[in-house]
XYZ file of C-alpha atoms in Angstrom:
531
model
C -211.473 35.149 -46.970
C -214.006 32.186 -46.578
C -212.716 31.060 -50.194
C -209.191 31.660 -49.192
C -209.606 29.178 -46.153
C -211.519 26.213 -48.277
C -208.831 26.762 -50.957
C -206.131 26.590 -48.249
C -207.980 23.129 -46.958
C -207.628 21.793 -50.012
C -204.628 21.881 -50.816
C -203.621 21.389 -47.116
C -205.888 18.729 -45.631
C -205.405 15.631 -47.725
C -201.560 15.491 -47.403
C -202.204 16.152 -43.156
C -204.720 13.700 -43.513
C -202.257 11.095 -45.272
C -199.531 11.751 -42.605
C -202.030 11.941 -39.716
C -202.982 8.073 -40.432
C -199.381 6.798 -41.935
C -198.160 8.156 -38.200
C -200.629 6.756 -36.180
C -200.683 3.440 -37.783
C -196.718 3.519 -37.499
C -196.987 4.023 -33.300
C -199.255 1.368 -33.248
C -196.976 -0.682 -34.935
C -194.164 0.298 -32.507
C -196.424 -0.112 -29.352
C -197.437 -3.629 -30.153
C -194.458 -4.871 -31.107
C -191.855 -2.656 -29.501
C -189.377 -3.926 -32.440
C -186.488 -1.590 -33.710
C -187.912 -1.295 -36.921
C -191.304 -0.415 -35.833
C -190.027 2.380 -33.666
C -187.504 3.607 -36.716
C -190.514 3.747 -38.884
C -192.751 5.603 -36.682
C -189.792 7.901 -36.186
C -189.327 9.129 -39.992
C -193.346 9.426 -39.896
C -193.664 11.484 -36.840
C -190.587 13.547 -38.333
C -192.467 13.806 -42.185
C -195.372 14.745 -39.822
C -193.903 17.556 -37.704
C -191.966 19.030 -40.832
C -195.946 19.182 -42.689
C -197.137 21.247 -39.408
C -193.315 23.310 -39.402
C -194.092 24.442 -43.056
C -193.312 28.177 -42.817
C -195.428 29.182 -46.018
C -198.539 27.132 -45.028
C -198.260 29.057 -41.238
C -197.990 32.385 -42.839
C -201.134 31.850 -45.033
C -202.927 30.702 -41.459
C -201.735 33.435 -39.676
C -203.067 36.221 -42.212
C -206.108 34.308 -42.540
C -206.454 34.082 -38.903
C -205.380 38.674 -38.751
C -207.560 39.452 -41.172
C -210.791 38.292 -38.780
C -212.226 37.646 -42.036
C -213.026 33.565 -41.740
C -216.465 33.932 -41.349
C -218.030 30.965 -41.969
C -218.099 28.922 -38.596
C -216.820 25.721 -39.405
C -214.248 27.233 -41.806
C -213.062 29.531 -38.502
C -213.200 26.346 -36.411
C -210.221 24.753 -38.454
C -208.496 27.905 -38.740
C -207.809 28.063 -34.880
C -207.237 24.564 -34.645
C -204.580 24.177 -37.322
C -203.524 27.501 -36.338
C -202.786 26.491 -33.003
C -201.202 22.892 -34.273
C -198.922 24.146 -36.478
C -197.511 27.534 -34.259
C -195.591 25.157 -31.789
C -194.138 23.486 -34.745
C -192.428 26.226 -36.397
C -189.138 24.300 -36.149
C -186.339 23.903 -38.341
C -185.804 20.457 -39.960
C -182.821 19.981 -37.730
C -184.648 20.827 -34.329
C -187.407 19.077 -35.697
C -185.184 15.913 -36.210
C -183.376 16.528 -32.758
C -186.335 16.341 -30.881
C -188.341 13.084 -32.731
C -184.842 11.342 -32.443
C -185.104 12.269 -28.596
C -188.515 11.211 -27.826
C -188.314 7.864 -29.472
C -185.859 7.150 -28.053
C -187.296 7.478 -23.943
C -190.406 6.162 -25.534
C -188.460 3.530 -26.721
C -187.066 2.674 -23.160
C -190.825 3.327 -21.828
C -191.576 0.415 -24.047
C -189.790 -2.266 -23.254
C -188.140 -1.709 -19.719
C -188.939 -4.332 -16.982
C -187.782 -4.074 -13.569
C -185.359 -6.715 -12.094
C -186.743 -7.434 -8.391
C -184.999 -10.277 -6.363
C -182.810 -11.013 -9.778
C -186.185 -11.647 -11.892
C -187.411 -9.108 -14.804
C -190.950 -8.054 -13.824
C -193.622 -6.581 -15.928
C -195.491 -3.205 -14.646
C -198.491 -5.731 -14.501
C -196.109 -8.394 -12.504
C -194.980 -5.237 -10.170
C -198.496 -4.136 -9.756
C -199.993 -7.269 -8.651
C -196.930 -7.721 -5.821
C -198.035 -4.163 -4.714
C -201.823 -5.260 -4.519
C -201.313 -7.915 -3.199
C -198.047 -8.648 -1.166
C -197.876 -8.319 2.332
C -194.451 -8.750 3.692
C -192.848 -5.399 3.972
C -189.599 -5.778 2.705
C -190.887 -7.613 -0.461
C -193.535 -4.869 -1.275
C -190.851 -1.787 -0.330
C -188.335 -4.093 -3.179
C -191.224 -4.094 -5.248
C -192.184 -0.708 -5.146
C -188.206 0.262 -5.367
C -188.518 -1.846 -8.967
C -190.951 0.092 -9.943
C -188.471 3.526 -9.767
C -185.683 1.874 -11.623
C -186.959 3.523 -14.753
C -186.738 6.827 -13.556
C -183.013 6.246 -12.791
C -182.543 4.812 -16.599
C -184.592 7.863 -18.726
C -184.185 10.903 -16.322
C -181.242 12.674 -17.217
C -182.882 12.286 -21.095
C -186.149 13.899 -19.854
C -184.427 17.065 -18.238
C -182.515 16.805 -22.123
C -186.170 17.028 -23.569
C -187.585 19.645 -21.349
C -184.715 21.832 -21.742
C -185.194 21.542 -25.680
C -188.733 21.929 -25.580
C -188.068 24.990 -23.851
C -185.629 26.248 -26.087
C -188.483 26.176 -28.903
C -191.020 27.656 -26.954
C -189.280 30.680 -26.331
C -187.998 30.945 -29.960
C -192.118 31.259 -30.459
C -192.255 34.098 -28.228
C -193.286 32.043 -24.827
C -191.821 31.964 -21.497
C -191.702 28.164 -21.477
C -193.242 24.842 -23.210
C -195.677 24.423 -20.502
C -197.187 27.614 -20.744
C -196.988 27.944 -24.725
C -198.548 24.567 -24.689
C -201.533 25.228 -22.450
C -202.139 28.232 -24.395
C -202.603 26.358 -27.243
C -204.601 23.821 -25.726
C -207.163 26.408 -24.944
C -206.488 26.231 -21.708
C -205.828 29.453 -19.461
C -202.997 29.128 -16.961
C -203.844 31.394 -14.123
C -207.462 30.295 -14.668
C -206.449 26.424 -14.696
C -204.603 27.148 -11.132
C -206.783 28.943 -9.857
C -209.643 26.308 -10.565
C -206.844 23.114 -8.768
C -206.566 25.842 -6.023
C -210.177 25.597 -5.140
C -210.405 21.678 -5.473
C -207.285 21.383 -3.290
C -208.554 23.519 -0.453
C -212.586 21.924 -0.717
C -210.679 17.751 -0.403
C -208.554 18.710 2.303
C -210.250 17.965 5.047
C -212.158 15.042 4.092
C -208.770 13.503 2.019
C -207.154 13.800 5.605
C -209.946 11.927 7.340
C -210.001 9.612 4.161
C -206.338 8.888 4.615
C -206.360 8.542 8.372
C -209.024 5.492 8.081
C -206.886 4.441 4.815
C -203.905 4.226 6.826
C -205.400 2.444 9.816
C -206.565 -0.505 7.894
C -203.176 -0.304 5.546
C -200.885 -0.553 8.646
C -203.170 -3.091 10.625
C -202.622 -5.094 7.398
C -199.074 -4.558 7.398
C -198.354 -5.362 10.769
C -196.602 -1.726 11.539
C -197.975 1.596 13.504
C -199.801 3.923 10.869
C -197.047 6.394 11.560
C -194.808 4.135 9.479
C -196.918 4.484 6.676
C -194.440 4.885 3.557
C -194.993 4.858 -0.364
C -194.692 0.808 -0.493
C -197.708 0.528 1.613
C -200.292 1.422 -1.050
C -201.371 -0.529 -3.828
C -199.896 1.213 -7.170
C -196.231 2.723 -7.562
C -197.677 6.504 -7.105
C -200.565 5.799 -4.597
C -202.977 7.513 -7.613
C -205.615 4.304 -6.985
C -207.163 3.561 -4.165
C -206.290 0.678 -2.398
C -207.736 -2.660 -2.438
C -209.875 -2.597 0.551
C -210.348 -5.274 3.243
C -214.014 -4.841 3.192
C -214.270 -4.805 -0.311
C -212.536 -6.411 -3.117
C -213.774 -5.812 -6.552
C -211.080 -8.455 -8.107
C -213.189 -11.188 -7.235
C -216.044 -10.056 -9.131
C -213.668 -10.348 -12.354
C -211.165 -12.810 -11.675
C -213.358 -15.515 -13.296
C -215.388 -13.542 -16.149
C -213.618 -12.037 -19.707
C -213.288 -7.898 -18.995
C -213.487 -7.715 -22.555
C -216.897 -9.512 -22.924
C -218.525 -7.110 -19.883
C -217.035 -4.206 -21.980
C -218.717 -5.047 -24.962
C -222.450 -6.279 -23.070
C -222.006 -2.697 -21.160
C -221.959 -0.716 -24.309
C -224.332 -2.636 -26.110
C -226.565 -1.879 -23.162
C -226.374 1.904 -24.186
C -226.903 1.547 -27.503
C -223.168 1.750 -28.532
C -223.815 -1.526 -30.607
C -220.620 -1.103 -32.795
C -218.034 -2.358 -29.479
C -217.434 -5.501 -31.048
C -216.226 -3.741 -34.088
C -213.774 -1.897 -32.203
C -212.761 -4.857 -30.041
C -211.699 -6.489 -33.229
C -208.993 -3.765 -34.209
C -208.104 -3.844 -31.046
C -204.441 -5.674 -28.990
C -205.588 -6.162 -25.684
C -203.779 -8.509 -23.816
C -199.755 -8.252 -22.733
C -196.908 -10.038 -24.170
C -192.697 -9.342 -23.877
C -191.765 -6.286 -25.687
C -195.352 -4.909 -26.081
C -196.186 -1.666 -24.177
C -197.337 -1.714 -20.889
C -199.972 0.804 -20.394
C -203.402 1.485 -21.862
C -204.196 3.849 -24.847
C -206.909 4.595 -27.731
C -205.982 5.665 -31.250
C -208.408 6.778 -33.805
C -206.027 5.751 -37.075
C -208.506 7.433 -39.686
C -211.477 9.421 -38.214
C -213.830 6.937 -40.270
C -213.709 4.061 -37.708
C -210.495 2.603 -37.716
C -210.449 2.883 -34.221
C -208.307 1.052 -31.819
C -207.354 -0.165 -27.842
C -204.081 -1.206 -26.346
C -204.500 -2.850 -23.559
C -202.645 -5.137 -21.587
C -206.180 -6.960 -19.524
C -205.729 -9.192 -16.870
C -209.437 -10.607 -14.929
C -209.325 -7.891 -12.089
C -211.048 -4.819 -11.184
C -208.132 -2.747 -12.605
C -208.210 -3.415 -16.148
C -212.395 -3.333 -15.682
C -212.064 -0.233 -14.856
C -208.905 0.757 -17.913
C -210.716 -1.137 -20.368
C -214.164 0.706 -19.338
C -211.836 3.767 -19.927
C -210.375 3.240 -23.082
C -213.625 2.124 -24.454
C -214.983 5.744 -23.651
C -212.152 6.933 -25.928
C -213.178 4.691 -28.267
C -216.783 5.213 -28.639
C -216.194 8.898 -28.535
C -213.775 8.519 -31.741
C -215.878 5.829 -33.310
C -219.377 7.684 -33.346
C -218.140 11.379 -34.919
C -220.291 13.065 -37.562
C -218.858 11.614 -40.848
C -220.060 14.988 -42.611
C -217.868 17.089 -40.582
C -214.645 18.512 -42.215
C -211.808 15.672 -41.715
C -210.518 18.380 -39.182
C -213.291 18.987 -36.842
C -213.968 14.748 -37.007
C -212.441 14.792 -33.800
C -213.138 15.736 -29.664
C -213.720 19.017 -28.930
C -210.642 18.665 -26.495
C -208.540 16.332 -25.043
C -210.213 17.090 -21.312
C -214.053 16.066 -22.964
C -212.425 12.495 -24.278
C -211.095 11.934 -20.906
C -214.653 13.101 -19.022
C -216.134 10.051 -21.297
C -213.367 7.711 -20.362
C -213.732 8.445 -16.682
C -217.369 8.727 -16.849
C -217.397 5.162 -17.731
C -214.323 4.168 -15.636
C -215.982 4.731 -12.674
C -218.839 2.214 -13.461
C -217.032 -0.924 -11.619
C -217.916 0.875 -8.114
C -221.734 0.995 -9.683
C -224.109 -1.658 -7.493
C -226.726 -1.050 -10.957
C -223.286 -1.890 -13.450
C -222.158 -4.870 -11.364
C -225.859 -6.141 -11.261
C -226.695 -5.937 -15.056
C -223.309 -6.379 -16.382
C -221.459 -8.202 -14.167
C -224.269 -10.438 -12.815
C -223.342 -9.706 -8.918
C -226.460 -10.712 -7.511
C -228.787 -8.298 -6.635
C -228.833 -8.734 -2.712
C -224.641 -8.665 -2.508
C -224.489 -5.701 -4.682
C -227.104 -3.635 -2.424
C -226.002 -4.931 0.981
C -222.264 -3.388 -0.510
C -223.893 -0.277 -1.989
C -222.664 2.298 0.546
C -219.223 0.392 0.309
C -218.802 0.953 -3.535
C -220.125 4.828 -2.724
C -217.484 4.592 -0.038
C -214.966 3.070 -2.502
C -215.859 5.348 -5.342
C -215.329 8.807 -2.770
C -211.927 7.377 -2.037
C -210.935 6.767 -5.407
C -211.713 10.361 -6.651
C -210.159 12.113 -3.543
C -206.692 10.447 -4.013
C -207.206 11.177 -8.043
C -207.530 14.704 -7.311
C -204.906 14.626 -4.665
C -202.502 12.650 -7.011
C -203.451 14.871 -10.098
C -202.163 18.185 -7.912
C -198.747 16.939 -7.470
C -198.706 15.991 -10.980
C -199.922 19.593 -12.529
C -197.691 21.369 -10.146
C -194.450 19.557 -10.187
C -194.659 19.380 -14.159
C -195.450 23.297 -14.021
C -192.085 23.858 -11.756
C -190.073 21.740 -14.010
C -190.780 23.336 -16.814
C -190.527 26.500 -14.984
C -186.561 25.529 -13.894
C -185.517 22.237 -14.896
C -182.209 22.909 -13.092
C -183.587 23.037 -9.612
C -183.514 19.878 -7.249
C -186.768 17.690 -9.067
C -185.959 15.085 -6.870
C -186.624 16.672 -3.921
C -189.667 18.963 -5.646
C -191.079 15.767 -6.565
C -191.646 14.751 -2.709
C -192.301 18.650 -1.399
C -195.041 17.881 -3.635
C -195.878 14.410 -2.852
C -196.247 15.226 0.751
C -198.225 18.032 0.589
C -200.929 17.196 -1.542
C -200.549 13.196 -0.952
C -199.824 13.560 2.806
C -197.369 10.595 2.200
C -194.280 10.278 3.964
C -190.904 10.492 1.916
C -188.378 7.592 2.107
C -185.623 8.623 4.326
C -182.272 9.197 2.548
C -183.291 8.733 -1.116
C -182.524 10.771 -3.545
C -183.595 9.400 -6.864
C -185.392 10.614 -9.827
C -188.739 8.958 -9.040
C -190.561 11.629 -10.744
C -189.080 10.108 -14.091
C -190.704 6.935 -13.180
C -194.181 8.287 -14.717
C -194.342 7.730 -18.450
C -196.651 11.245 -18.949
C -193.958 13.603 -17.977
C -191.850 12.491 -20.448
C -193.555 11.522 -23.580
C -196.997 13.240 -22.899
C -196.248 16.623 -22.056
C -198.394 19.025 -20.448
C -201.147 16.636 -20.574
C -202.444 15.473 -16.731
C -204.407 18.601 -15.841
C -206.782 17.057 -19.053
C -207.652 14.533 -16.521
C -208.508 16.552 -13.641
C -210.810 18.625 -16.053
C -212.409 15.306 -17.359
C -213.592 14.390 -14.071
C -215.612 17.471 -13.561
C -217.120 17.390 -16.995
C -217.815 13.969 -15.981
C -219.531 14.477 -13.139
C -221.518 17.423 -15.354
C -221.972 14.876 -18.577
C -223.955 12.463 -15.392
C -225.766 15.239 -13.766
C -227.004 16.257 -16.894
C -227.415 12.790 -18.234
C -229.279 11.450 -14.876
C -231.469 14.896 -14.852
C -232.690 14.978 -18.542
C -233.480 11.141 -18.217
C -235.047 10.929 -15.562
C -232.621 8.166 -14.683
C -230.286 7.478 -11.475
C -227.773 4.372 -13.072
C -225.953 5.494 -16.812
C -226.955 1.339 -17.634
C -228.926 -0.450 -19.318
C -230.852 2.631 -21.078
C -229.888 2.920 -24.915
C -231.023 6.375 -24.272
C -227.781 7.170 -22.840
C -226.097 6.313 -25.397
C -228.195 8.558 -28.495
C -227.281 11.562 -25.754
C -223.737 11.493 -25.529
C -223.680 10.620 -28.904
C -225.858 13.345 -30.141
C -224.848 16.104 -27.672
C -220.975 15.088 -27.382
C -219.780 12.765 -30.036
C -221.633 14.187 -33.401
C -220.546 17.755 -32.396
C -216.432 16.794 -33.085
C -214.396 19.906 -32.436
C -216.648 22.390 -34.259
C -216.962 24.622 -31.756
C -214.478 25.852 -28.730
C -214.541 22.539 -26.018
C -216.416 24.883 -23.140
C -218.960 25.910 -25.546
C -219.396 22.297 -26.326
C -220.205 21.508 -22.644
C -222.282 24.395 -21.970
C -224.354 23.516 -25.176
C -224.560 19.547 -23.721
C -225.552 19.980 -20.346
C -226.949 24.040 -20.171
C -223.273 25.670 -18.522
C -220.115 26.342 -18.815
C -217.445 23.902 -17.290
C -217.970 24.153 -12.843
C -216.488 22.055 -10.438
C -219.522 21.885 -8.612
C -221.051 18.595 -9.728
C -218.056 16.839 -8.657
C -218.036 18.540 -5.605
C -221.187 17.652 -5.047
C -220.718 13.949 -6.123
C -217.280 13.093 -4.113
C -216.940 16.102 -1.796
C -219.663 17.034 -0.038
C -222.389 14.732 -1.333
């Protein structure tokens, strides 16, 4: 059986392989120029790519392969679950195949290029962004953040189209919906997974609240208006998921003036991730009409082709995005060449996003903003409990933010027929403890890009901040170090103990081998809860 699997690779691997880069090269090409062609292009790809994974012949070898329990060999086993798992939710036919590529390019599509129209002017998410950082008249920030929704209104009767397809093919595989056929093949354990938000939602309660109350003292003071009139337009981003720019501390002014992409670079080069610039160089990082709005890494080849989008303006923002992305990107970049082209990759979507956040959070470092942005020494102590401050808020509104997300996509999947409009608020108010707007009734939920195009994705996020907070405690105890700066040690750990493994063995046993246990909460707990 060990034979039968290499001979399958064989044959199989170089044309996935092919496809694999052809594909991502062609959504690169649509997402940095956002040009019909582009997006036509990347649409015969991703449909020559699906129909590869659909092949019924090549799924019947894995499955028998995969019965039999006769794999063996480790690494040959590895790549039999993973391409098992790839190629089960694509058993389509060539017409549902071609139904549902011709339906997601085309919301992507509208993703892409749509710019709200606010006082009779198009505005970029950037452009909207900045008003809601920044703006204080009320009516002009509540305009704002109603330009920001437009989208929803534009794409969400196409969404419920997609959901209800994707559901349609997830029960023709034998699964109640899309959300829970595609956690299962994630890896990912759905009563375990809700169990695990249950816990984190219960443990921030109490000190989100008090975090809030504060938050919405200095908000309305700001505003001019009684914290009880506290609506969505009051915060500083379209889905209050960032925290606020605060009146006692405002990172943007440590950036407005320096080149993000320069402090990326002299960061990583400080942990012995010298290859940055390399990266930086295949990289589109700055915003332009048509282009897409948002952030993203790609690894095009799995031999260092890798790549950012970006969209950087000077600010504390896109420090922290393009901190992000680079964590993709050095994950991607630094793989074990030997591996199988297969296993060149994370373990799991969740340990690509714990680097990416592990290094996001870095701007609300006093050590980072000493050594790599050159804060002086004196400012960046006397503010050190106000970046810890800063840093607490930011990760209880992430995981506050990240439980409406998980839940609401759950429901929808669940019955896309109910009332998502109002869901989408139940939701928002619950876990956000943000008032609704009165009388509106608008698909605002449509107005986030991931519950469209990157399904049954968000919960990777909440995951990656607890193996974050693991990777540091790990990091910081092994070390004998309290800052992940300025040590090139850091980076020959997560390299050796994260990057090098690839997906070779199942993502939990990947972090229990790196830092001595099995995924827990308790780290980040520890860090943002009750620290």
């Amino acid at each position: 059986m060990n034979t039968e699997m290499q001979q399958f690779l064989d044959r199989f691997v170089p044309q996935y392989r092919e496809l694999t880069i052809a594909f991502n090269i062609a959504y690169w090409e649509a997402t940095t120029t956002g040009n019909t062609e582009a997006d036509e292009r990347y649409s015969a790809l991703k449909s020559d790519y699906l129909k590869l994974l659909a092949d019924r012949e090549a799924f019947a070898e894995l499955k028998r392969l995969k019965e039999s329990g006769g794999v063996t060999d480790p690494l040959l086993a590895r790549q039999l679950v993973l391409l098992y798992n790839l190629c089960q939710q694509q058993q389509m036919d060539d017409a549902d195949i071609e139904k549902l590529v011709r339906i997601e390019t085309e919301i992507e599509g509208v993703y892409n290029t749509f710019r709200a129209t606010i006082d009779g002017e198009k505005k970029s998410d950037n452009e909207v962004n900045e008003l809601l950082r920044t703006e204080t008249d009320n009516e002009k920030r509540k305009a704002a953040w109603e330009g920001s929704k437009q989208i929803g209104t534009v794409v969400g009767d196409k969404v419920i189209e997609v959901v209800k397809f994707r559901n349609e093919l997830a029960k023709k595989f034998g699964y109640e919906n899309f959300y829970t056929m595609n956690l299962t093949l994630q890896e990912l354990d759905e009563q375990e997974l809700f169990t695990l938000l249950g816990e984190l939602e219960r443990a921030t309660l109490a000190p989100y609240k008090e975090m809030k109350r504060s938050l919405d003292e200095e908000l309305a003071e700001r505003y001019g208006i009684e914290p009880s009139e506290m609506r969505p337009w009051h915060y500083s981003d379209p889905f209050f998921q960032e925290v606020p720019v605060s009146s006692d501390l405002n990172l943007d002014k440590y950036f407005e003036h320096q080149d993000v992409v320069t402090l990326t670079k002299s960061y990583f080069d400080s942990i012995g991730l010298t290859d940055m610039q390399k990266i930086i160089d295949n990289s589109d990082l700055f915003e332009r009409e048509g282009k897409y709005q948002h952030a993203y890494c790609t690894n095009i080849d799995r031999e260092g082709d890798t790549r950012m989008l970006c969209n950087v303006r000077n600010n504390d923002y896109w420090m922290s995005t393009m901190l992000h992305e680079a964590g993709h990107a050095v994950y991607d970049y630094y793989n074990d060449p030997s591996l199988p082209y297969v296993l060149r990759d994370c373990a799991h979507t969740l340990t690509t996003e714990a680097i990416a956040m592990l290094f996001g959070r870095l701007t609300k470092s006093a050590d980072w903003l000493i050594k790599i942005a050159g804060v002086p020494a004196e400012e960046a102590k006397a503010l050190e409990d106000a970046f810890n401050r800063q840093l607490t808020r930011t990760m209880l509104i992430f995981v506050r933010w990240n439980l409406v997300m998980t839940h609401f996509e759950r429901d929808m999947y669940n019955n896309p027929d109910q009332d998502l409009n109002k869901l989408w608020w139940d939701y928002v108010e619950r876990f956000q403890l943000v008032t609704r707007p009165a009388d509106r009734n608008q698909p605002d939920w449509a107005a986030k890009i991931h519950l469209a195009i990157v399904p049954v994705y968000y919960q990777n996020y909440m995951l990656g901040e607890l193996t974050a907070s693991q990777l540091q405690a790990s990091l910081e105890q092994e070390l004998d170090i309290n800052s992940i700066t300025g040590d090139e040690r850091i980076g020959a750990w997560l390299t050796e103990r994260v990057f090098k493994p690839g997906s070779r063995w199942h993502w939990n046993e990947m972090i229990e081998k790196a830092t001595g246990e099995p995924l827990t909460p308790k780290h980040f707990v520890h860090q943002f809860v009750q620290a």
